[in-house]
PDB file of C-alpha atoms in Angstrom:
ATOM      1  CA  UNK A   1       0.000   0.000   0.000  1.00  0.00           C
ATOM      2  CA  UNK A   2       1.600   3.322  -1.030  1.00  0.00           C
ATOM      3  CA  UNK A   3       2.261   5.842   1.744  1.00  0.00           C
ATOM      4  CA  UNK A   4       1.778   9.494   0.761  1.00  0.00           C
ATOM      5  CA  UNK A   5       3.833  12.419   2.097  1.00  0.00           C
ATOM      6  CA  UNK A   6       3.018  15.960   1.008  1.00  0.00           C
ATOM      7  CA  UNK A   7       5.735  18.596   0.667  1.00  0.00           C
ATOM      8  CA  UNK A   8       4.384  22.138   0.260  1.00  0.00           C
ATOM      9  CA  UNK A   9       7.153  23.142  -2.146  1.00  0.00           C
ATOM     10  CA  UNK A  10      10.347  21.603  -3.456  1.00  0.00           C
ATOM     11  CA  UNK A  11      12.650  22.037  -6.410  1.00  0.00           C
ATOM     12  CA  UNK A  12      12.297  18.394  -7.477  1.00  0.00           C
ATOM     13  CA  UNK A  13      10.434  15.531  -5.838  1.00  0.00           C
ATOM     14  CA  UNK A  14      13.035  13.093  -7.211  1.00  0.00           C
ATOM     15  CA  UNK A  15      15.869  15.027  -5.601  1.00  0.00           C
ATOM     16  CA  UNK A  16      13.922  15.374  -2.342  1.00  0.00           C
ATOM     17  CA  UNK A  17      13.114  11.667  -2.195  1.00  0.00           C
ATOM     18  CA  UNK A  18      16.617  10.548  -3.179  1.00  0.00           C
ATOM     19  CA  UNK A  19      18.052  12.291  -0.112  1.00  0.00           C
ATOM     20  CA  UNK A  20      15.722  10.281   2.147  1.00  0.00           C
ATOM     21  CA  UNK A  21      15.520   7.023   0.209  1.00  0.00           C
ATOM     22  CA  UNK A  22      17.733   5.080   2.627  1.00  0.00           C
ATOM     23  CA  UNK A  23      15.494   5.916   5.599  1.00  0.00           C
ATOM     24  CA  UNK A  24      12.045   5.587   4.026  1.00  0.00           C
ATOM     25  CA  UNK A  25      10.106   2.390   3.295  1.00  0.00           C
ATOM     26  CA  UNK A  26       9.345   1.207  -0.201  1.00  0.00           C
ATOM     27  CA  UNK A  27       6.032   2.523  -1.457  1.00  0.00           C
ATOM     28  CA  UNK A  28       6.635   6.054  -0.150  1.00  0.00           C
ATOM     29  CA  UNK A  29       5.220   8.732  -2.451  1.00  0.00           C
ATOM     30  CA  UNK A  30       6.434  12.318  -2.153  1.00  0.00           C
ATOM     31  CA  UNK A  31       4.066  14.781  -3.842  1.00  0.00           C
ATOM     32  CA  UNK A  32       3.919  18.544  -3.976  1.00  0.00           C
ATOM     33  CA  UNK A  33       1.567  21.245  -5.295  1.00  0.00           C
ATOM     34  CA  UNK A  34       4.586  23.423  -6.104  1.00  0.00           C
ATOM     35  CA  UNK A  35       7.618  21.970  -7.862  1.00  0.00           C
ATOM     36  CA  UNK A  36      10.002  24.707  -8.913  1.00  0.00           C
ATOM     37  CA  UNK A  37      12.611  22.802 -10.912  1.00  0.00           C
ATOM     38  CA  UNK A  38      11.161  19.528 -12.104  1.00  0.00           C
ATOM     39  CA  UNK A  39      13.576  17.352 -14.046  1.00  0.00           C
ATOM     40  CA  UNK A  40      13.000  15.175 -17.099  1.00  0.00           C
ATOM     41  CA  UNK A  41      15.124  12.871 -19.220  1.00  0.00           C
ATOM     42  CA  UNK A  42      18.673  14.151 -19.908  1.00  0.00           C
ATOM     43  CA  UNK A  43      18.163  17.404 -18.034  1.00  0.00           C
ATOM     44  CA  UNK A  44      14.900  18.513 -19.619  1.00  0.00           C
ATOM     45  CA  UNK A  45      12.689  20.704 -17.405  1.00  0.00           C
ATOM     46  CA  UNK A  46       9.017  20.244 -16.548  1.00  0.00           C
ATOM     47  CA  UNK A  47       6.533  23.128 -16.362  1.00  0.00           C
ATOM     48  CA  UNK A  48       3.771  22.891 -13.767  1.00  0.00           C
ATOM     49  CA  UNK A  49       1.423  25.593 -12.503  1.00  0.00           C
ATOM     50  CA  UNK A  50       1.135  25.529  -8.702  1.00  0.00           C
ATOM     51  CA  UNK A  51      -1.728  23.427  -7.401  1.00  0.00           C
ATOM     52  CA  UNK A  52      -2.986  22.403 -10.831  1.00  0.00           C
ATOM     53  CA  UNK A  53      -1.098  19.244 -11.678  1.00  0.00           C
ATOM     54  CA  UNK A  54       0.439  16.106 -10.229  1.00  0.00           C
ATOM     55  CA  UNK A  55       4.169  16.205  -9.511  1.00  0.00           C
ATOM     56  CA  UNK A  56       5.326  13.254  -7.439  1.00  0.00           C
ATOM     57  CA  UNK A  57       7.954  10.577  -6.933  1.00  0.00           C
ATOM     58  CA  UNK A  58       7.419   6.942  -5.977  1.00  0.00           C
ATOM     59  CA  UNK A  59      10.083   4.968  -4.086  1.00  0.00           C
ATOM     60  CA  UNK A  60      10.585   1.351  -5.137  1.00  0.00           C
ATOM     61  CA  UNK A  61      12.842  -0.608  -2.767  1.00  0.00           C
ATOM     62  CA  UNK A  62      14.593  -3.678  -4.182  1.00  0.00           C
ATOM     63  CA  UNK A  63      12.258  -3.986  -7.178  1.00  0.00           C
ATOM     64  CA  UNK A  64      12.077  -7.571  -8.488  1.00  0.00           C
ATOM     65  CA  UNK A  65      14.175  -7.019 -11.618  1.00  0.00           C
ATOM     66  CA  UNK A  66      17.901  -7.057 -12.298  1.00  0.00           C
ATOM     67  CA  UNK A  67      19.669  -3.879 -13.342  1.00  0.00           C
ATOM     68  CA  UNK A  68      19.878  -5.138 -16.921  1.00  0.00           C
ATOM     69  CA  UNK A  69      16.070  -5.489 -16.997  1.00  0.00           C
ATOM     70  CA  UNK A  70      15.151  -2.224 -15.298  1.00  0.00           C
ATOM     71  CA  UNK A  71      13.189  -0.940 -18.300  1.00  0.00           C
ATOM     72  CA  UNK A  72      10.325  -3.108 -17.029  1.00  0.00           C
ATOM     73  CA  UNK A  73       9.919  -0.451 -14.313  1.00  0.00           C
ATOM     74  CA  UNK A  74       9.446   2.218 -16.975  1.00  0.00           C
ATOM     75  CA  UNK A  75       6.923   0.032 -18.734  1.00  0.00           C
ATOM     76  CA  UNK A  76       4.990  -0.523 -15.502  1.00  0.00           C
ATOM     77  CA  UNK A  77       4.907   3.184 -14.641  1.00  0.00           C
ATOM     78  CA  UNK A  78       3.891   4.254 -18.143  1.00  0.00           C
ATOM     79  CA  UNK A  79       1.088   1.694 -18.367  1.00  0.00           C
ATOM     80  CA  UNK A  80      -0.178   2.634 -14.895  1.00  0.00           C
ATOM     81  CA  UNK A  81      -0.454   6.263 -16.000  1.00  0.00           C
ATOM     82  CA  UNK A  82      -2.178   5.320 -19.253  1.00  0.00           C
ATOM     83  CA  UNK A  83      -4.722   3.155 -17.428  1.00  0.00           C
ATOM     84  CA  UNK A  84      -5.472   5.940 -14.936  1.00  0.00           C
ATOM     85  CA  UNK A  85      -5.789   8.633 -17.606  1.00  0.00           C
ATOM     86  CA  UNK A  86      -7.989   6.415 -19.761  1.00  0.00           C
ATOM     87  CA  UNK A  87     -10.321   5.947 -16.781  1.00  0.00           C
ATOM     88  CA  UNK A  88     -10.480   9.751 -16.427  1.00  0.00           C
ATOM     89  CA  UNK A  89     -10.658  10.860 -20.043  1.00  0.00           C
ATOM     90  CA  UNK A  90     -11.285   7.922 -22.367  1.00  0.00           C
ATOM     91  CA  UNK A  91      -9.140   6.446 -25.120  1.00  0.00           C
ATOM     92  CA  UNK A  92      -6.345   8.064 -27.098  1.00  0.00           C
ATOM     93  CA  UNK A  93      -3.365   7.767 -24.714  1.00  0.00           C
ATOM     94  CA  UNK A  94      -0.083   6.201 -25.822  1.00  0.00           C
ATOM     95  CA  UNK A  95       3.472   5.965 -24.502  1.00  0.00           C
ATOM     96  CA  UNK A  96       6.221   7.661 -26.494  1.00  0.00           C
ATOM     97  CA  UNK A  97       9.478   5.803 -26.012  1.00  0.00           C
ATOM     98  CA  UNK A  98      10.866   5.586 -23.449  1.00  0.00           C
ATOM     99  CA  UNK A  99       8.074   6.680 -21.069  1.00  0.00           C
ATOM    100  CA  UNK A 100       6.387   9.980 -21.946  1.00  0.00           C
ATOM    101  CA  UNK A 101       2.611   9.630 -22.130  1.00  0.00           C
ATOM    102  CA  UNK A 102       0.866  11.252 -25.074  1.00  0.00           C
ATOM    103  CA  UNK A 103      -2.704  12.049 -25.965  1.00  0.00           C
ATOM    104  CA  UNK A 104      -2.871  12.005 -29.735  1.00  0.00           C
ATOM    105  CA  UNK A 105       0.262  14.004 -30.702  1.00  0.00           C
ATOM    106  CA  UNK A 106       0.521  15.977 -27.450  1.00  0.00           C
ATOM    107  CA  UNK A 107       2.406  15.329 -24.208  1.00  0.00           C
ATOM    108  CA  UNK A 108       0.328  14.910 -21.058  1.00  0.00           C
ATOM    109  CA  UNK A 109       2.878  13.194 -18.810  1.00  0.00           C
ATOM    110  CA  UNK A 110       6.636  13.155 -18.383  1.00  0.00           C
ATOM    111  CA  UNK A 111       8.628  10.675 -16.377  1.00  0.00           C
ATOM    112  CA  UNK A 112      12.143  10.245 -15.003  1.00  0.00           C
ATOM    113  CA  UNK A 113      13.157   6.968 -13.360  1.00  0.00           C
ATOM    114  CA  UNK A 114      16.441   6.970 -11.477  1.00  0.00           C
ATOM    115  CA  UNK A 115      17.921   3.820  -9.967  1.00  0.00           C
ATOM    116  CA  UNK A 116      20.630   3.093  -7.429  1.00  0.00           C
ATOM    117  CA  UNK A 117      22.426  -0.117  -8.377  1.00  0.00           C
ATOM    118  CA  UNK A 118      24.089  -2.762  -6.240  1.00  0.00           C
ATOM    119  CA  UNK A 119      26.092  -4.937  -8.598  1.00  0.00           C
ATOM    120  CA  UNK A 120      23.592  -6.706 -10.835  1.00  0.00           C
ATOM    121  CA  UNK A 121      20.674  -5.708  -8.595  1.00  0.00           C
ATOM    122  CA  UNK A 122      18.784  -2.504  -7.841  1.00  0.00           C
ATOM    123  CA  UNK A 123      18.889  -1.058  -4.328  1.00  0.00           C
ATOM    124  CA  UNK A 124      16.037   1.315  -5.083  1.00  0.00           C
ATOM    125  CA  UNK A 125      14.392   3.135  -7.953  1.00  0.00           C
ATOM    126  CA  UNK A 126      12.626   6.478  -7.846  1.00  0.00           C
ATOM    127  CA  UNK A 127       9.906   7.079 -10.419  1.00  0.00           C
ATOM    128  CA  UNK A 128       9.393  10.811 -10.813  1.00  0.00           C
ATOM    129  CA  UNK A 129       6.164  11.603 -12.655  1.00  0.00           C
ATOM    130  CA  UNK A 130       4.531  14.822 -13.783  1.00  0.00           C
ATOM    131  CA  UNK A 131       0.989  14.744 -15.141  1.00  0.00           C
ATOM    132  CA  UNK A 132      -0.758  17.767 -16.624  1.00  0.00           C
ATOM    133  CA  UNK A 133      -4.198  17.723 -15.013  1.00  0.00           C
ATOM    134  CA  UNK A 134      -5.975  21.038 -14.424  1.00  0.00           C
ATOM    135  CA  UNK A 135      -3.574  23.509 -16.048  1.00  0.00           C
ATOM    136  CA  UNK A 136      -5.296  25.285 -18.932  1.00  0.00           C
ATOM    137  CA  UNK A 137      -2.457  27.385 -20.392  1.00  0.00           C
ATOM    138  CA  UNK A 138       1.228  26.527 -20.814  1.00  0.00           C
ATOM    139  CA  UNK A 139       3.744  29.337 -21.100  1.00  0.00           C
ATOM    140  CA  UNK A 140       7.073  27.539 -21.538  1.00  0.00           C
ATOM    141  CA  UNK A 141       8.572  26.790 -24.936  1.00  0.00           C
ATOM    142  CA  UNK A 142       7.457  23.142 -24.750  1.00  0.00           C
ATOM    143  CA  UNK A 143       6.041  22.509 -28.223  1.00  0.00           C
ATOM    144  CA  UNK A 144       3.105  20.202 -27.556  1.00  0.00           C
ATOM    145  CA  UNK A 145       1.720  20.131 -23.978  1.00  0.00           C
ATOM    146  CA  UNK A 146      -1.833  19.109 -23.159  1.00  0.00           C
ATOM    147  CA  UNK A 147      -3.717  18.515 -19.910  1.00  0.00           C
ATOM    148  CA  UNK A 148      -6.713  16.479 -18.828  1.00  0.00           C
ATOM    149  CA  UNK A 149      -8.819  19.635 -18.519  1.00  0.00           C
ATOM    150  CA  UNK A 150      -7.900  20.514 -22.114  1.00  0.00           C
ATOM    151  CA  UNK A 151      -9.100  17.072 -23.168  1.00  0.00           C
ATOM    152  CA  UNK A 152     -12.282  16.735 -21.121  1.00  0.00           C
ATOM    153  CA  UNK A 153     -13.304  20.340 -20.454  1.00  0.00           C
ATOM    154  CA  UNK A 154     -13.614  19.843 -16.694  1.00  0.00           C
ATOM    155  CA  UNK A 155     -11.344  19.657 -13.649  1.00  0.00           C
ATOM    156  CA  UNK A 156     -10.161  16.391 -12.131  1.00  0.00           C
ATOM    157  CA  UNK A 157      -9.489  15.471  -8.504  1.00  0.00           C
ATOM    158  CA  UNK A 158      -5.735  15.324  -8.004  1.00  0.00           C
ATOM    159  CA  UNK A 159      -5.592  12.951  -5.033  1.00  0.00           C
ATOM    160  CA  UNK A 160      -7.954  10.447  -6.638  1.00  0.00           C
ATOM    161  CA  UNK A 161      -5.787  10.353  -9.735  1.00  0.00           C
ATOM    162  CA  UNK A 162      -2.547  10.188  -7.724  1.00  0.00           C
ATOM    163  CA  UNK A 163      -3.741   7.195  -5.696  1.00  0.00           C
ATOM    164  CA  UNK A 164      -5.035   5.419  -8.796  1.00  0.00           C
ATOM    165  CA  UNK A 165      -1.682   5.785 -10.561  1.00  0.00           C
ATOM    166  CA  UNK A 166       0.455   4.777  -7.574  1.00  0.00           C
ATOM    167  CA  UNK A 167      -1.673   1.788  -6.624  1.00  0.00           C
ATOM    168  CA  UNK A 168      -1.414   0.495 -10.170  1.00  0.00           C
ATOM    169  CA  UNK A 169       2.357   1.066 -10.319  1.00  0.00           C
ATOM    170  CA  UNK A 170       2.726  -0.979  -7.154  1.00  0.00           C
ATOM    171  CA  UNK A 171       0.575  -3.802  -8.548  1.00  0.00           C
ATOM    172  CA  UNK A 172       2.442  -3.952 -11.850  1.00  0.00           C
ATOM    173  CA  UNK A 173       5.898  -3.820 -10.257  1.00  0.00           C
ATOM    174  CA  UNK A 174       4.971  -6.532  -7.746  1.00  0.00           C
ATOM    175  CA  UNK A 175       3.868  -8.744 -10.648  1.00  0.00           C
ATOM    176  CA  UNK A 176       7.369  -8.651 -12.177  1.00  0.00           C
ATOM    177  CA  UNK A 177       8.431 -11.636 -10.073  1.00  0.00           C
ATOM    178  CA  UNK A 178       6.571 -13.758 -12.638  1.00  0.00           C
ATOM    179  CA  UNK A 179       8.066 -14.237 -16.121  1.00  0.00           C
ATOM    180  CA  UNK A 180       4.649 -14.555 -17.737  1.00  0.00           C
ATOM    181  CA  UNK A 181       3.597 -11.264 -16.147  1.00  0.00           C
ATOM    182  CA  UNK A 182       6.753  -9.639 -17.498  1.00  0.00           C
ATOM    183  CA  UNK A 183       5.993 -10.880 -20.977  1.00  0.00           C
ATOM    184  CA  UNK A 184       2.411  -9.657 -20.743  1.00  0.00           C
ATOM    185  CA  UNK A 185       3.539  -6.252 -19.450  1.00  0.00           C
ATOM    186  CA  UNK A 186       5.955  -5.867 -22.355  1.00  0.00           C
ATOM    187  CA  UNK A 187       3.307  -6.943 -24.851  1.00  0.00           C
ATOM    188  CA  UNK A 188       0.883  -4.333 -23.526  1.00  0.00           C
ATOM    189  CA  UNK A 189       3.600  -1.680 -23.509  1.00  0.00           C
ATOM    190  CA  UNK A 190       4.369  -2.380 -27.175  1.00  0.00           C
ATOM    191  CA  UNK A 191       0.658  -2.289 -28.018  1.00  0.00           C
ATOM    192  CA  UNK A 192       0.407   1.136 -26.347  1.00  0.00           C
ATOM    193  CA  UNK A 193       3.576   2.487 -27.985  1.00  0.00           C
ATOM    194  CA  UNK A 194       3.184   5.718 -29.927  1.00  0.00           C
ATOM    195  CA  UNK A 195       3.330   5.174 -33.706  1.00  0.00           C
ATOM    196  CA  UNK A 196       4.018   1.465 -33.340  1.00  0.00           C
ATOM    197  CA  UNK A 197       1.795   0.608 -36.278  1.00  0.00           C
ATOM    198  CA  UNK A 198       4.240  -1.086 -38.663  1.00  0.00           C
ATOM    199  CA  UNK A 199       4.413   2.045 -40.799  1.00  0.00           C
ATOM    200  CA  UNK A 200       7.382   4.273 -41.591  1.00  0.00           C
ATOM    201  CA  UNK A 201       7.492   7.484 -39.570  1.00  0.00           C
ATOM    202  CA  UNK A 202       9.945  10.406 -39.484  1.00  0.00           C
ATOM    203  CA  UNK A 203      12.728  10.389 -36.866  1.00  0.00           C
ATOM    204  CA  UNK A 204      15.842  12.433 -36.158  1.00  0.00           C
ATOM    205  CA  UNK A 205      19.065  10.889 -34.866  1.00  0.00           C
ATOM    206  CA  UNK A 206      21.568  12.467 -32.484  1.00  0.00           C
ATOM    207  CA  UNK A 207      23.563  13.902 -35.409  1.00  0.00           C
ATOM    208  CA  UNK A 208      20.478  15.721 -36.683  1.00  0.00           C
ATOM    209  CA  UNK A 209      19.920  13.411 -39.634  1.00  0.00           C
ATOM    210  CA  UNK A 210      16.314  12.747 -40.604  1.00  0.00           C
ATOM    211  CA  UNK A 211      15.238   9.202 -41.369  1.00  0.00           C
ATOM    212  CA  UNK A 212      12.127   7.165 -42.025  1.00  0.00           C
ATOM    213  CA  UNK A 213      11.739   4.046 -39.915  1.00  0.00           C
ATOM    214  CA  UNK A 214       9.321   1.783 -38.091  1.00  0.00           C
ATOM    215  CA  UNK A 215       9.621   0.280 -34.606  1.00  0.00           C
ATOM    216  CA  UNK A 216      11.113  -3.229 -34.734  1.00  0.00           C
ATOM    217  CA  UNK A 217      11.398  -3.871 -30.993  1.00  0.00           C
ATOM    218  CA  UNK A 218      12.505  -2.721 -27.555  1.00  0.00           C
ATOM    219  CA  UNK A 219      14.939  -4.690 -25.372  1.00  0.00           C
ATOM    220  CA  UNK A 220      14.589  -5.201 -21.588  1.00  0.00           C
ATOM    221  CA  UNK A 221      17.226  -2.476 -21.041  1.00  0.00           C
ATOM    222  CA  UNK A 222      15.138  -0.014 -23.076  1.00  0.00           C
ATOM    223  CA  UNK A 223      17.197  -0.087 -26.263  1.00  0.00           C
ATOM    224  CA  UNK A 224      14.975   0.789 -29.243  1.00  0.00           C
ATOM    225  CA  UNK A 225      15.427  -1.060 -32.532  1.00  0.00           C
ATOM    226  CA  UNK A 226      14.228   0.738 -35.654  1.00  0.00           C
ATOM    227  CA  UNK A 227      13.875  -0.731 -39.120  1.00  0.00           C
ATOM    228  CA  UNK A 228      14.889   1.875 -41.669  1.00  0.00           C
ATOM    229  CA  UNK A 229      13.208   2.278 -45.024  1.00  0.00           C
ATOM    230  CA  UNK A 230      16.096   0.449 -46.737  1.00  0.00           C
ATOM    231  CA  UNK A 231      15.354  -2.618 -44.570  1.00  0.00           C
ATOM    232  CA  UNK A 232      18.360  -2.287 -42.255  1.00  0.00           C
ATOM    233  CA  UNK A 233      17.928  -2.315 -38.475  1.00  0.00           C
ATOM    234  CA  UNK A 234      19.713  -0.084 -35.976  1.00  0.00           C
ATOM    235  CA  UNK A 235      19.676   0.093 -32.168  1.00  0.00           C
ATOM    236  CA  UNK A 236      19.272   3.367 -30.274  1.00  0.00           C
ATOM    237  CA  UNK A 237      19.716   4.312 -26.629  1.00  0.00           C
ATOM    238  CA  UNK A 238      17.702   7.065 -24.905  1.00  0.00           C
ATOM    239  CA  UNK A 239      18.008  10.424 -26.676  1.00  0.00           C
ATOM    240  CA  UNK A 240      19.891   8.923 -29.622  1.00  0.00           C
ATOM    241  CA  UNK A 241      16.778   9.234 -31.766  1.00  0.00           C
ATOM    242  CA  UNK A 242      13.633  11.356 -31.565  1.00  0.00           C
ATOM    243  CA  UNK A 243      10.248  11.416 -33.225  1.00  0.00           C
ATOM    244  CA  UNK A 244       9.528  14.246 -35.642  1.00  0.00           C
ATOM    245  CA  UNK A 245       6.003  15.622 -35.275  1.00  0.00           C
ATOM    246  CA  UNK A 246       4.885  18.406 -37.592  1.00  0.00           C
ATOM    247  CA  UNK A 247       8.490  19.283 -38.344  1.00  0.00           C
ATOM    248  CA  UNK A 248       9.591  19.381 -34.666  1.00  0.00           C
ATOM    249  CA  UNK A 249      11.842  16.723 -33.137  1.00  0.00           C
ATOM    250  CA  UNK A 250      10.496  15.473 -29.777  1.00  0.00           C
TER     251      UNK A 250
END
C-alpha cells in the first residue's frame, strides 16, 4: 500500500526523495503542489502551474528485476499512467518511447526513473512523474503540452488520480516476479507504444539526420530497434533518436 507524504514546495520531488531514500520504506510517495525545478530525461525541465497538476515521486525498494532489466519499471509506470488517464478521459493515450505519455500528438505526462544499483541488482528506484491535469495554459517553450482539462473540459481530482496511478504502479511492479507477467507487461507496452503501427514514420538521430523508420522492438534495457526504409535495423539508446512531429523533433 503506497504511503503518501506531502511537501508544500520543493525544487524536485526526485531530488527530495533521493536524499531520504535510505530511511524511508518502499512505497513512499512524495508529492507537492509546487515543484520549482522539475527534471526530465537528460536534463529537460518540466513546467507545472502551482496546485494544478500532479508532480510526485514513488520509491521502489529492491524492485524484483535485475539492473539489466530495469526498463520493465518504466513500462509498468507508463502503463499505470495510461490506465489511470484512460479511466479519467477515455481512449487516445499512448506511450512515447521511453516513457512519456501522449494524448494524440501531445504530451500529457513526463517521467524520469532513477535507480541506485548494487552490482547486478537494484537497491532502489525512484519514479518521478509529472501529469498535466488542471492547467489550462502553458507558457514555456514546450512545443506540444496538453492537460486532462484541455481534453475533457472539466477539472479532475488530483488525489484520486494520484492514488489510482500509484496503486497500479505498485501492482504492476509486484507482478514482475513472474516471467509470464513480465511478458504480458511488455506486450501491452508495445501495443500502447506511440506510432508502433508497422508504418514508416519520421525520426531524427543524435547527429540531426532525418530518417524514415518503423519500430522493430525494444529490449529489456530499453534499447529501441528501428527498421529503416532500406530494410536495415539499428539500435538506439535514450536520446539517440527522436520522433519528428509536424516538423519538430520530440
